[in-house]
Tab-separated table of C-alpha atoms in Angstrom:
chain	number	residue	atom	x	y	z
I	86	MET	CA	-14.462	-10.538	-27.000
I	87	ASP	CA	-17.331	-11.390	-24.634
I	88	ILE	CA	-16.854	-12.125	-20.946
I	89	ARG	CA	-18.636	-14.895	-19.115
I	90	LEU	CA	-18.237	-14.557	-15.382
I	91	GLY	CA	-18.414	-17.445	-12.959
I	92	PHE	CA	-19.073	-16.861	-9.280
I	93	GLN	CA	-18.405	-18.827	-6.116
I	94	LYS	CA	-20.307	-17.874	-2.993
I	95	ARG	CA	-17.971	-17.689	0.019
I	96	GLY	CA	-20.769	-17.397	2.558
I	97	LEU	CA	-19.199	-14.346	4.191
I	98	ILE	CA	-22.501	-12.501	4.555
I	99	ASP	CA	-23.938	-15.387	6.568
I	100	LEU	CA	-20.807	-15.521	8.719
I	101	ILE	CA	-21.083	-11.817	9.541
I	102	LYS	CA	-24.682	-12.155	10.716
I	103	GLY	CA	-24.872	-12.688	14.449
I	104	LYS	CA	-21.540	-10.993	15.105
I	105	GLY	CA	-21.045	-7.942	17.305
I	106	PRO	CA	-18.776	-4.864	17.289
I	107	LYS	CA	-15.549	-6.711	18.101
I	108	ASP	CA	-15.916	-10.082	16.417
I	109	SER	CA	-17.252	-8.689	13.113
I	110	ILE	CA	-14.077	-6.731	12.265
I	111	PRO	CA	-11.975	-9.773	11.173
I	112	TYR	CA	-14.755	-10.638	8.718
I	113	ALA	CA	-14.855	-7.044	7.500
I	114	GLU	CA	-11.114	-7.217	6.835
I	115	ALA	CA	-11.665	-10.384	4.763
I	116	ILE	CA	-14.259	-8.886	2.399
I	117	SER	CA	-11.401	-8.006	0.052
I	118	GLY	CA	-7.955	-8.412	1.581
I	119	ASP	CA	-6.370	-5.628	-0.460
I	120	SER	CA	-8.916	-3.238	1.099
I	121	THR	CA	-8.534	-4.381	4.712
I	122	ILE	CA	-8.319	-0.862	6.145
I	123	SER	CA	-11.166	0.501	4.025
I	124	TYR	CA	-13.659	-2.056	5.316
I	125	ALA	CA	-12.372	-1.962	8.893
I	126	ILE	CA	-12.993	1.802	8.941
I	127	ALA	CA	-16.478	1.392	7.446
I	128	PHE	CA	-17.529	-1.211	10.025
I	129	SER	CA	-15.935	0.718	12.908
I	130	ARG	CA	-17.773	3.912	12.024
I	131	ILE	CA	-21.111	2.135	11.970
I	132	PHE	CA	-20.639	0.748	15.471
I	133	GLU	CA	-19.305	4.101	16.694
I	134	GLU	CA	-22.493	5.757	15.514
I	135	ALA	CA	-24.697	3.015	16.955
I	136	GLN	CA	-22.936	3.159	20.348
I	137	ASN	CA	-22.468	6.932	20.345
I	138	ILE	CA	-18.699	6.556	20.812
I	139	ALA	CA	-16.821	9.861	20.776
I	140	VAL	CA	-13.933	9.529	18.294
I	141	PRO	CA	-11.040	11.976	18.811
I	142	GLN	CA	-9.823	13.623	15.631
I	143	GLU	CA	-6.357	12.183	16.297
I	144	LEU	CA	-7.790	8.659	16.067
I	145	ASP	CA	-9.759	9.389	12.906
I	146	PHE	CA	-6.650	10.997	11.413
I	147	ALA	CA	-4.559	7.924	12.245
I	148	ARG	CA	-7.069	5.704	10.438
I	149	LEU	CA	-6.728	7.887	7.352
I	150	VAL	CA	-2.944	7.463	7.455
I	151	LEU	CA	-3.436	3.694	7.263
I	152	LEU	CA	-5.998	4.157	4.479
I	153	GLU	CA	-3.513	6.146	2.386
I	154	LEU	CA	-0.745	3.611	3.019
I	155	GLU	CA	-3.101	0.946	1.662
I	156	ARG	CA	-3.713	3.102	-1.420
I	157	VAL	CA	-0.020	3.779	-2.047
I	158	ALA	CA	1.027	0.137	-1.704
I	159	THR	CA	-1.671	-1.102	-4.076
I	160	HIS	CA	-1.072	1.578	-6.691
I	161	ILE	CA	2.649	0.817	-6.797
I	162	GLY	CA	1.892	-2.872	-7.296
I	163	ASP	CA	-0.654	-2.156	-10.028
I	164	MET	CA	1.685	0.170	-11.908
I	165	GLY	CA	4.252	-2.619	-11.999
I	166	ALA	CA	1.693	-5.190	-13.144
I	167	ILE	CA	0.533	-2.982	-16.024
I	168	ALA	CA	4.145	-2.271	-16.998
I	169	GLY	CA	4.808	-6.007	-17.110
I	170	ASP	CA	1.884	-6.579	-19.452
I	171	ILE	CA	3.237	-4.076	-21.965
I	172	GLY	CA	6.729	-5.549	-21.691
I	173	TYR	CA	8.342	-2.607	-19.901
I	174	TYR	CA	10.274	-4.541	-17.290
I	175	PRO	CA	12.332	-1.761	-15.641
I	176	LEU	CA	9.179	-0.290	-14.060
I	177	GLN	CA	7.741	-3.725	-13.322
I	178	GLY	CA	10.875	-4.728	-11.444
I	179	VAL	CA	11.029	-1.548	-9.397
I	180	CYS	CA	7.345	-1.654	-8.446
I	181	SER	CA	7.402	-5.357	-7.592
I	182	LEU	CA	10.224	-4.685	-5.152
I	183	GLN	CA	9.210	-1.288	-3.796
I	184	ARG	CA	5.584	-2.167	-3.102
I	185	GLY	CA	7.034	-3.793	-0.021
I	186	ILE	CA	8.125	-0.427	1.406
I	187	PRO	CA	4.655	1.000	2.200
I	188	LEU	CA	3.572	-2.470	3.339
I	189	GLY	CA	6.599	-2.485	5.630
I	190	VAL	CA	5.610	0.925	6.986
I	191	MET	CA	2.122	-0.450	7.658
I	192	GLU	CA	3.674	-3.373	9.531
I	193	ALA	CA	5.957	-1.067	11.517
I	194	LEU	CA	2.903	0.918	12.618
I	195	THR	CA	0.402	-1.878	13.241
I	196	GLY	CA	2.263	-5.191	13.366
I	197	ASN	CA	0.674	-6.475	10.150
I	198	ARG	CA	1.542	-5.677	6.521
I	199	PHE	CA	-2.129	-5.175	5.645
I	200	GLY	CA	-3.119	-3.528	8.924
I	201	ARG	CA	-5.196	-6.457	10.158
I	202	GLY	CA	-6.175	-6.179	13.790
I	203	ALA	CA	-5.257	-2.495	13.969
I	204	LEU	CA	-8.774	-1.061	13.984
I	205	SER	CA	-11.921	-1.655	15.971
I	206	PRO	CA	-14.824	0.626	16.941
I	207	GLY	CA	-13.427	3.658	18.755
I	208	LYS	CA	-9.925	2.190	18.937
I	209	ILE	CA	-6.647	1.910	17.068
I	210	PHE	CA	-3.783	-0.353	18.068
I	211	PHE	CA	-0.231	0.702	17.254
I	212	ARG	CA	2.865	-1.428	17.541
I	213	LYS	CA	4.862	-0.857	20.711
I	214	GLY	CA	8.072	1.149	20.530
I	215	LEU	CA	6.903	3.888	18.173
I	216	ASP	CA	8.259	7.344	18.939
I	217	ARG	CA	9.018	10.625	17.197
I	218	ASN	CA	12.275	9.423	15.631
I	219	LYS	CA	10.752	6.169	14.369
I	220	LEU	CA	7.837	8.026	12.796
I	221	LYS	CA	10.239	10.391	11.022
I	222	GLU	CA	12.136	7.382	9.691
I	223	LEU	CA	8.920	5.821	8.353
I	224	SER	CA	7.969	9.123	6.733
I	225	GLU	CA	11.346	9.228	5.002
I	226	ARG	CA	10.800	5.710	3.659
I	227	ILE	CA	7.603	6.853	1.946
I	228	ARG	CA	9.290	9.946	0.528
I	229	SER	CA	12.206	7.907	-0.827
I	230	VAL	CA	10.171	5.095	-2.405
I	231	THR	CA	7.789	7.559	-4.042
I	232	GLU	CA	10.671	9.505	-5.543
I	233	GLU	CA	12.098	6.309	-7.032
I	234	VAL	CA	8.810	4.931	-8.387
I	235	VAL	CA	7.719	8.305	-9.803
I	236	GLY	CA	11.059	8.685	-11.582
I	237	HIS	CA	10.766	5.265	-13.208
I	238	PHE	CA	7.119	5.874	-14.138
I	239	GLU	CA	7.979	9.153	-15.849
I	240	ARG	CA	10.694	7.434	-17.868
I	241	ALA	CA	8.166	4.779	-18.880
I	242	ALA	CA	5.569	7.418	-19.766
I	243	GLY	CA	8.134	9.235	-21.883
I	244	ARG	CA	8.501	6.277	-24.251
I	245	SER	CA	6.158	6.563	-27.216
I	246	THR	CA	5.886	2.774	-27.582
I	247	ASN	CA	4.444	2.497	-24.060
I	248	ARG	CA	1.933	5.272	-24.666
I	249	GLU	CA	0.842	3.795	-27.990
I	250	ARG	CA	0.272	0.392	-26.382
I	251	LEU	CA	-1.989	1.818	-23.663
I	252	GLN	CA	-3.772	4.719	-25.316
I	253	SER	CA	-7.150	3.936	-26.956
I	254	CYS	CA	-7.069	0.471	-25.374
I	255	GLY	CA	-10.074	-0.589	-23.287
I	256	VAL	CA	-11.947	2.711	-23.457
I	257	ILE	CA	-14.812	3.651	-21.106
I	258	ARG	CA	-16.809	6.800	-21.934
I	259	GLN	CA	-18.216	9.376	-19.522
I	260	LYS	CA	-21.663	8.665	-20.972
I	261	GLN	CA	-21.344	5.008	-19.955
I	262	VAL	CA	-20.219	6.004	-16.457
I	263	ARG	CA	-23.238	8.272	-15.983
I	264	HIS	CA	-25.790	5.860	-17.435
I	265	LEU	CA	-24.496	2.649	-15.849
I	266	GLY	CA	-23.277	3.898	-12.482
I	267	PHE	CA	-19.596	3.001	-12.657
I	268	ILE	CA	-17.643	4.335	-9.692
I	269	GLY	CA	-14.204	4.895	-8.228
I	270	MET	CA	-11.177	4.561	-10.478
I	271	VAL	CA	-13.331	3.571	-13.461
I	272	GLU	CA	-15.194	6.858	-13.085
I	273	LYS	CA	-12.089	8.954	-12.392
I	274	CYS	CA	-10.228	7.674	-15.451
I	275	THR	CA	-12.876	9.335	-17.660
I	276	GLY	CA	-12.285	12.743	-16.065
I	277	LEU	CA	-15.168	12.616	-13.568
I	278	ASN	CA	-13.420	13.110	-10.247
I	279	ARG	CA	-15.846	12.336	-7.425
I	280	ASP	CA	-14.025	11.361	-4.237
I	281	LEU	CA	-15.428	10.826	-0.734
I	282	ARG	CA	-12.159	12.064	0.744
I	283	ASN	CA	-13.450	15.564	0.057
I	284	LEU	CA	-15.809	14.962	2.999
I	285	GLU	CA	-13.147	13.660	5.400
I	286	LYS	CA	-12.349	16.549	7.750
I	287	SER	CA	-9.564	14.730	9.599
I	288	TYR	CA	-7.139	14.926	6.665
I	289	ALA	CA	-6.677	18.552	7.712
I	290	PHE	CA	-5.170	17.440	11.052
I	291	SER	CA	-1.943	17.336	9.038
I	292	SER	CA	-2.644	19.319	5.874
I	293	PRO	CA	-5.370	19.021	3.225
I	294	ILE	CA	-4.748	16.172	0.793
I	295	SER	CA	-4.660	17.064	-2.894
I	296	LEU	CA	-7.191	15.165	-4.995
I	297	GLU	CA	-6.430	16.971	-8.245
I	298	LEU	CA	-5.932	14.880	-11.378
I	299	ASN	CA	-4.557	15.791	-14.803
I	300	ARG	CA	-7.818	15.740	-16.748
I	301	ASP	CA	-5.985	15.870	-20.088
I	302	GLN	CA	-4.769	12.323	-19.398
I	303	MET	CA	-8.133	10.998	-18.178
I	304	ARG	CA	-9.671	9.702	-21.421
I	305	GLY	CA	-11.104	6.442	-20.137
I	306	ASP	CA	-8.480	4.100	-21.600
I	307	ALA	CA	-5.828	1.820	-20.101
I	308	TRP	CA	-3.369	4.714	-20.246
I	309	ALA	CA	-5.715	6.823	-18.100
I	310	ARG	CA	-5.992	4.036	-15.520
I	311	PHE	CA	-2.188	3.707	-15.517
I	312	TYR	CA	-1.695	7.466	-15.188
I	313	LEU	CA	-4.402	7.789	-12.527
I	314	ARG	CA	-2.424	5.537	-10.211
I	315	TYR	CA	0.662	7.691	-10.744
I	316	GLU	CA	-1.296	10.839	-9.864
I	317	GLU	CA	-2.869	9.343	-6.751
I	318	LEU	CA	0.466	7.882	-5.662
I	319	LYS	CA	2.032	11.346	-5.750
I	320	ASN	CA	-0.884	13.000	-3.957
I	321	SER	CA	-1.197	10.385	-1.220
I	322	SER	CA	2.539	10.100	-0.628
I	323	LYS	CA	2.993	13.849	-0.365
I	324	TRP	CA	0.310	13.907	2.330
I	325	LEU	CA	1.741	10.868	4.128
I	326	VAL	CA	5.236	12.343	4.363
I	327	GLU	CA	3.810	15.189	6.434
I	328	ALA	CA	1.172	13.119	8.227
I	329	ILE	CA	3.151	10.154	9.558
I	330	PRO	CA	5.270	12.203	12.029
I	331	LYS	CA	2.034	13.687	13.398
I	332	LEU	CA	0.853	10.223	14.429
I	333	GLU	CA	2.725	10.922	17.648
I	334	ALA	CA	-0.442	12.661	18.850
I	335	ALA	CA	-2.392	9.398	18.445
I	336	LEU	CA	0.026	7.000	20.146
I	337	ASP	CA	-1.337	7.365	23.691
I	338	LEU	CA	-5.005	8.078	23.125
I	339	LYS	CA	-7.635	7.236	25.695
I	340	PHE	CA	-10.363	5.340	23.900
I	341	GLY	CA	-13.949	6.542	24.025
I	342	LYS	CA	-16.475	4.795	26.231
I	343	SER	CA	-18.996	2.446	24.621
I	344	ASN	CA	-22.671	3.122	25.251
I	345	PRO	CA	-25.759	0.932	24.778
I	346	VAL	CA	-26.476	0.260	21.118
I	347	LYS	CA	-29.334	2.063	19.453
I	348	LYS	CA	-31.182	-0.536	17.380
I	349	GLY	CA	-31.536	0.322	13.702
I	350	MET	CA	-30.100	0.393	10.210
I	351	TYR	CA	-26.737	2.105	9.713
I	352	TYR	CA	-24.449	2.666	6.760
I	353	SER	CA	-20.940	3.896	6.063
I	354	ALA	CA	-18.998	4.702	2.895
I	355	VAL	CA	-15.204	5.029	2.702
I	356	GLU	CA	-13.052	6.001	-0.288
I	357	GLY	CA	-10.838	2.956	-0.674
I	358	TRP	CA	-8.185	2.720	-3.357
I	359	ARG	CA	-10.624	1.187	-5.882
I	360	GLY	CA	-13.311	3.693	-4.977
I	361	PRO	CA	-16.102	4.032	-2.408
I	362	VAL	CA	-16.791	0.884	-0.374
I	363	LEU	CA	-20.336	0.826	0.990
I	364	VAL	CA	-21.504	-1.093	4.055
I	365	SER	CA	-24.952	-1.203	5.648
I	366	LEU	CA	-25.647	-3.081	8.900
I	367	ASP	CA	-28.963	-3.794	10.587
I	368	LEU	CA	-28.228	-3.971	14.340
I	369	ASP	CA	-30.371	-5.184	17.204
I	370	SER	CA	-30.329	-3.600	20.674
I	371	ASN	CA	-27.331	-5.752	21.698
I	372	GLY	CA	-25.232	-4.565	18.751
I	373	THR	CA	-25.586	-7.893	16.967
I	374	ILE	CA	-25.727	-7.794	13.174
I	375	GLU	CA	-29.118	-9.066	12.030
I	376	ASN	CA	-28.594	-8.341	8.353
I	377	THR	CA	-26.016	-6.670	6.141
I	378	TYR	CA	-25.525	-5.258	2.677
I	379	ILE	CA	-21.980	-4.853	1.357
I	380	ARG	CA	-21.350	-3.199	-2.004
I	381	GLU	CA	-17.756	-3.785	-3.072
I	382	VAL	CA	-16.580	-1.262	-5.658
I	383	SER	CA	-16.067	-4.063	-8.167
I	384	VAL	CA	-19.749	-5.064	-8.211
I	385	PRO	CA	-20.895	-2.262	-10.556
I	386	ASN	CA	-17.510	-2.044	-12.280
I	387	TRP	CA	-17.315	-5.586	-13.669
I	388	HIS	CA	-19.703	-4.497	-16.404
I	389	ALA	CA	-17.296	-1.653	-17.226
I	390	LEU	CA	-14.543	-4.187	-17.882
I	391	GLU	CA	-16.930	-6.144	-20.094
I	392	LEU	CA	-17.662	-3.030	-22.157
I	393	ALA	CA	-13.997	-2.007	-22.283
I	394	VAL	CA	-12.854	-5.292	-23.863
I	395	ARG	CA	-15.801	-5.678	-26.224
I	396	GLY	CA	-14.423	-5.662	-29.751
I	397	GLU	CA	-10.798	-5.633	-28.534
I	398	TYR	CA	-8.139	-8.203	-29.392
I	399	ILE	CA	-8.078	-11.199	-27.057
I	400	GLY	CA	-4.429	-10.391	-26.387
I	401	ASP	CA	-5.477	-7.085	-24.833
I	402	PHE	CA	-7.596	-8.733	-22.150
I	403	PRO	CA	-4.805	-9.327	-19.580
I	404	LEU	CA	-3.720	-5.695	-19.915
I	405	ASN	CA	-7.247	-4.353	-19.524
I	406	ASN	CA	-7.964	-6.731	-16.665
I	407	LYS	CA	-4.917	-5.517	-14.748
I	408	SER	CA	-5.697	-1.871	-15.474
I	409	PHE	CA	-9.093	-2.345	-13.770
I	410	ASN	CA	-7.813	-4.732	-11.048
I	411	LEU	CA	-11.287	-5.620	-9.803
I	412	SER	CA	-11.886	-7.812	-6.778
I	413	TYR	CA	-13.082	-11.362	-7.355
I	414	VAL	CA	-13.562	-12.144	-3.658
I	415	GLY	CA	-15.335	-8.829	-3.092
I	416	VAL	CA	-18.075	-9.990	-5.446
I	417	ASP	CA	-18.188	-13.616	-4.311
I	418	LEU	CA	-19.482	-12.817	-0.827
C-alpha cells in the first residue's frame, strides 16, 4: 500500500507573525489541539528567556503537572482506539469513558479540559477554590482511573489473539529511525529511548519521574506502540499521584516581572506526548514575532507511517494509523 498525502494550509504561521508574548499563546495552543500544553510551555519559555523573567521552580513544576495530564489523557484515548481496531471492545469501552477523568482533572485545575488559557510567559492561572483537600481528591482520581485502565490493558495483553493481531504489524526498524530522523513515540517503540524530560529539573520538585520502558516489548510494531502507551501511562500517573497534592505550593505564586525584550532568535523544545515539539521565534525589540519555525513531531514521522504500511494489507491501515496517531493540523500550518 502506498500513501498519497494531501495538505491544506491553515495559515497559522502567518497569523502568529506580528503577535507578542500574550496574544501569541492562543495560536500556540491551536498548533495541535491535543498538544495544547506542550506548545504553550514552548512559547512561554521563549518569551521568558527573551524578557529575562525569573520562573520559580514551583511554577515550572506546575506546568509539568499539566503536561503529564495531557500525556495521560491522550494515551488512554489511544489505547482504546487501538483496542477498537482489533475488535477488543472491553478495553475500548473503558478507555473511551475513562479518558474523561484526566481531562476532568485538567478542567478542575485550569477551567478548561485541554488547559487552554492556563499558561502564559512567567504565569500560570489556576481555577479558584483549589485547596489541599481538593488536590488530594484530584490525585486520587488519577490513581483510581490508572488502576482500572491498567487492569483492563493487562487482560487485553494477556489474550494471544490480541498479541498476534498487533505483533509484526506496521514495523519500523531502528536503522530507519537513525537514518531518517524519526522521533518521539516512533523512535521509542524501536527501543531507542531518548526523552527530553531527562533534562527537566523541576520534575524533582515532587519526585523524579520514571522514564524506563520494557525494551523487550519495543520491537517497532503496532504492539510496541500499544505497549509504549501503557508504560508511559503507568510512569506518568505514578508521578502525578504524588505531584498533584504538591501543587499547593504553586497556588499563590507571585509572578516574575517582565523586562525589556532582547531582540534575537530563540528556540524551545518540550517533550509532548507524541515526542519533542520544537518552536523557534525571531523576536524584535518589542517582543513581536517577526518570523517563526514550528516543527510538529508528526512532520518527520509521517514518512515512518508510510514505511510501516508499505507492503501491508489495506485492512491494516486503520490500525497502523491509530497506533501512530499523527497530527494532521500540526503539519498543515
